[in-house]
């Protein structure tokens, strides 16, 4: 939920994207029937795409959370095996994402110039 709120604060709202060059007036300066500029349409499309990606990530996170919190102690054999394999898959994906994040941060540090003065 916090990732969605943080991204919402960075992305422009659709109501902020205007097809008018004059932001002071409350009425659009373009005449009725004129189309918005391609830049405004691209900005609106990018905003919608960003929101959809965030919604998809949040939905997948909630589904993973539900599977991880499931109590398998009272389940039958095949059902228990299914949930345990799903939990293992989720844990492996989380470990892979953490490793990718760690690799990105170390590659950022190795590309930076050495300012320590040691040779």
PDB file of C-alpha atoms in Angstrom:
ATOM      1  CA  UNK A   1       0.000   0.000   0.000  1.00  0.00           C
ATOM      2  CA  UNK A   2       2.826   2.410   0.783  1.00  0.00           C
ATOM      3  CA  UNK A   3       4.472   1.725  -2.595  1.00  0.00           C
ATOM      4  CA  UNK A   4       1.261   2.737  -4.315  1.00  0.00           C
ATOM      5  CA  UNK A   5       0.992   5.966  -2.314  1.00  0.00           C
ATOM      6  CA  UNK A   6       4.627   6.862  -2.974  1.00  0.00           C
ATOM      7  CA  UNK A   7       4.233   6.323  -6.707  1.00  0.00           C
ATOM      8  CA  UNK A   8       0.993   8.291  -6.775  1.00  0.00           C
ATOM      9  CA  UNK A   9       2.775  11.299  -5.324  1.00  0.00           C
ATOM     10  CA  UNK A  10       5.398  11.146  -8.092  1.00  0.00           C
ATOM     11  CA  UNK A  11       3.100  10.551 -11.041  1.00  0.00           C
ATOM     12  CA  UNK A  12       0.940  13.397 -12.366  1.00  0.00           C
ATOM     13  CA  UNK A  13      -2.797  13.086 -12.010  1.00  0.00           C
ATOM     14  CA  UNK A  14      -4.882  12.889 -15.148  1.00  0.00           C
ATOM     15  CA  UNK A  15      -6.631  16.110 -14.116  1.00  0.00           C
ATOM     16  CA  UNK A  16      -3.213  17.834 -13.972  1.00  0.00           C
ATOM     17  CA  UNK A  17      -2.542  17.022 -17.613  1.00  0.00           C
ATOM     18  CA  UNK A  18      -4.284  19.763 -19.526  1.00  0.00           C
ATOM     19  CA  UNK A  19      -4.572  20.362 -23.226  1.00  0.00           C
ATOM     20  CA  UNK A  20      -4.258  24.076 -22.664  1.00  0.00           C
ATOM     21  CA  UNK A  21      -1.167  26.231 -22.874  1.00  0.00           C
ATOM     22  CA  UNK A  22      -2.642  28.759 -20.486  1.00  0.00           C
ATOM     23  CA  UNK A  23      -2.664  27.256 -16.988  1.00  0.00           C
ATOM     24  CA  UNK A  24      -3.974  30.445 -15.372  1.00  0.00           C
ATOM     25  CA  UNK A  25      -7.377  30.527 -17.039  1.00  0.00           C
ATOM     26  CA  UNK A  26     -10.050  28.063 -16.016  1.00  0.00           C
ATOM     27  CA  UNK A  27     -11.232  27.641 -19.597  1.00  0.00           C
ATOM     28  CA  UNK A  28      -9.214  25.785 -22.227  1.00  0.00           C
ATOM     29  CA  UNK A  29      -7.591  28.001 -24.840  1.00  0.00           C
ATOM     30  CA  UNK A  30      -8.128  25.459 -27.570  1.00  0.00           C
ATOM     31  CA  UNK A  31     -11.399  25.474 -29.404  1.00  0.00           C
ATOM     32  CA  UNK A  32     -13.916  22.692 -29.034  1.00  0.00           C
ATOM     33  CA  UNK A  33     -13.111  19.860 -31.389  1.00  0.00           C
ATOM     34  CA  UNK A  34      -9.356  20.403 -31.346  1.00  0.00           C
ATOM     35  CA  UNK A  35      -7.280  17.486 -30.143  1.00  0.00           C
ATOM     36  CA  UNK A  36      -4.784  17.455 -27.321  1.00  0.00           C
ATOM     37  CA  UNK A  37      -1.143  17.522 -28.258  1.00  0.00           C
ATOM     38  CA  UNK A  38       0.678  14.196 -28.587  1.00  0.00           C
ATOM     39  CA  UNK A  39       2.854  15.078 -25.582  1.00  0.00           C
ATOM     40  CA  UNK A  40      -0.199  15.370 -23.333  1.00  0.00           C
ATOM     41  CA  UNK A  41      -1.599  12.095 -24.611  1.00  0.00           C
ATOM     42  CA  UNK A  42       1.746  10.366 -24.028  1.00  0.00           C
ATOM     43  CA  UNK A  43       1.920  11.767 -20.498  1.00  0.00           C
ATOM     44  CA  UNK A  44      -1.601  10.545 -19.735  1.00  0.00           C
ATOM     45  CA  UNK A  45      -0.829   7.114 -21.192  1.00  0.00           C
ATOM     46  CA  UNK A  46       2.389   6.871 -19.182  1.00  0.00           C
ATOM     47  CA  UNK A  47       0.512   7.830 -16.025  1.00  0.00           C
ATOM     48  CA  UNK A  48      -2.145   5.177 -16.640  1.00  0.00           C
ATOM     49  CA  UNK A  49       0.509   2.550 -17.375  1.00  0.00           C
ATOM     50  CA  UNK A  50       2.337   3.396 -14.157  1.00  0.00           C
ATOM     51  CA  UNK A  51      -0.848   3.119 -12.121  1.00  0.00           C
ATOM     52  CA  UNK A  52      -1.771  -0.212 -13.724  1.00  0.00           C
ATOM     53  CA  UNK A  53       1.695  -1.625 -13.007  1.00  0.00           C
ATOM     54  CA  UNK A  54       1.442  -0.537  -9.381  1.00  0.00           C
ATOM     55  CA  UNK A  55      -2.018  -2.067  -9.056  1.00  0.00           C
ATOM     56  CA  UNK A  56      -0.782  -5.328 -10.554  1.00  0.00           C
ATOM     57  CA  UNK A  57       2.180  -5.461  -8.161  1.00  0.00           C
ATOM     58  CA  UNK A  58      -0.092  -4.743  -5.196  1.00  0.00           C
ATOM     59  CA  UNK A  59      -2.529  -7.467  -6.260  1.00  0.00           C
ATOM     60  CA  UNK A  60       0.253 -10.027  -6.673  1.00  0.00           C
ATOM     61  CA  UNK A  61       1.694  -9.020  -3.308  1.00  0.00           C
ATOM     62  CA  UNK A  62      -1.673  -9.552  -1.614  1.00  0.00           C
ATOM     63  CA  UNK A  63      -2.066 -12.975  -3.266  1.00  0.00           C
ATOM     64  CA  UNK A  64       1.435 -14.001  -2.189  1.00  0.00           C
ATOM     65  CA  UNK A  65       0.738 -12.774   1.322  1.00  0.00           C
ATOM     66  CA  UNK A  66      -2.443 -14.871   1.511  1.00  0.00           C
ATOM     67  CA  UNK A  67      -0.545 -17.986   0.418  1.00  0.00           C
ATOM     68  CA  UNK A  68       2.304 -17.362   2.862  1.00  0.00           C
ATOM     69  CA  UNK A  69      -0.050 -16.862   5.823  1.00  0.00           C
ATOM     70  CA  UNK A  70      -2.002 -20.039   5.069  1.00  0.00           C
ATOM     71  CA  UNK A  71      -1.753 -22.621   7.874  1.00  0.00           C
ATOM     72  CA  UNK A  72      -0.790 -25.956   6.301  1.00  0.00           C
ATOM     73  CA  UNK A  73      -0.799 -28.010   9.501  1.00  0.00           C
ATOM     74  CA  UNK A  74      -4.480 -29.000   9.183  1.00  0.00           C
ATOM     75  CA  UNK A  75      -4.461 -29.675   5.414  1.00  0.00           C
ATOM     76  CA  UNK A  76      -4.618 -33.002   3.613  1.00  0.00           C
ATOM     77  CA  UNK A  77      -1.572 -34.391   1.770  1.00  0.00           C
ATOM     78  CA  UNK A  78      -2.026 -33.084  -1.813  1.00  0.00           C
ATOM     79  CA  UNK A  79      -3.368 -29.721  -0.688  1.00  0.00           C
ATOM     80  CA  UNK A  80      -0.510 -29.311   1.782  1.00  0.00           C
ATOM     81  CA  UNK A  81       2.055 -30.191  -0.902  1.00  0.00           C
ATOM     82  CA  UNK A  82       0.499 -27.631  -3.253  1.00  0.00           C
ATOM     83  CA  UNK A  83       0.636 -24.804  -0.704  1.00  0.00           C
ATOM     84  CA  UNK A  84       4.158 -25.710   0.403  1.00  0.00           C
ATOM     85  CA  UNK A  85       5.393 -25.679  -3.203  1.00  0.00           C
ATOM     86  CA  UNK A  86       3.710 -22.295  -3.764  1.00  0.00           C
ATOM     87  CA  UNK A  87       5.317 -20.946  -0.588  1.00  0.00           C
ATOM     88  CA  UNK A  88       8.726 -22.243  -1.718  1.00  0.00           C
ATOM     89  CA  UNK A  89       8.227 -20.592  -5.130  1.00  0.00           C
ATOM     90  CA  UNK A  90       7.358 -17.266  -3.472  1.00  0.00           C
ATOM     91  CA  UNK A  91      10.378 -17.446  -1.150  1.00  0.00           C
ATOM     92  CA  UNK A  92      12.677 -18.256  -4.097  1.00  0.00           C
ATOM     93  CA  UNK A  93      11.321 -15.294  -6.066  1.00  0.00           C
ATOM     94  CA  UNK A  94      11.801 -12.963  -3.087  1.00  0.00           C
ATOM     95  CA  UNK A  95      15.386 -14.206  -2.640  1.00  0.00           C
ATOM     96  CA  UNK A  96      16.033 -13.657  -6.357  1.00  0.00           C
ATOM     97  CA  UNK A  97      14.644 -10.106  -6.181  1.00  0.00           C
ATOM     98  CA  UNK A  98      16.798  -9.369  -3.121  1.00  0.00           C
ATOM     99  CA  UNK A  99      19.887 -10.706  -4.912  1.00  0.00           C
ATOM    100  CA  UNK A 100      19.123  -8.572  -7.975  1.00  0.00           C
ATOM    101  CA  UNK A 101      18.741  -5.502  -5.762  1.00  0.00           C
ATOM    102  CA  UNK A 102      22.028  -6.272  -4.003  1.00  0.00           C
ATOM    103  CA  UNK A 103      23.781  -6.741  -7.362  1.00  0.00           C
ATOM    104  CA  UNK A 104      22.451  -3.414  -8.596  1.00  0.00           C
ATOM    105  CA  UNK A 105      23.658  -1.605  -5.485  1.00  0.00           C
ATOM    106  CA  UNK A 106      27.129  -3.190  -5.649  1.00  0.00           C
ATOM    107  CA  UNK A 107      27.450  -2.434  -9.364  1.00  0.00           C
ATOM    108  CA  UNK A 108      26.548   1.180  -8.628  1.00  0.00           C
ATOM    109  CA  UNK A 109      29.294   1.303  -5.995  1.00  0.00           C
ATOM    110  CA  UNK A 110      31.941  -0.295  -8.247  1.00  0.00           C
ATOM    111  CA  UNK A 111      31.313   2.181 -11.056  1.00  0.00           C
ATOM    112  CA  UNK A 112      31.788   5.180  -8.793  1.00  0.00           C
ATOM    113  CA  UNK A 113      35.258   6.753  -8.617  1.00  0.00           C
ATOM    114  CA  UNK A 114      37.501   5.860  -5.701  1.00  0.00           C
ATOM    115  CA  UNK A 115      37.761   8.891  -3.429  1.00  0.00           C
ATOM    116  CA  UNK A 116      39.416   7.142  -0.505  1.00  0.00           C
ATOM    117  CA  UNK A 117      42.934   8.112  -1.629  1.00  0.00           C
ATOM    118  CA  UNK A 118      44.218   4.535  -1.325  1.00  0.00           C
ATOM    119  CA  UNK A 119      45.753   2.982  -4.440  1.00  0.00           C
TER     120      UNK A 119
END
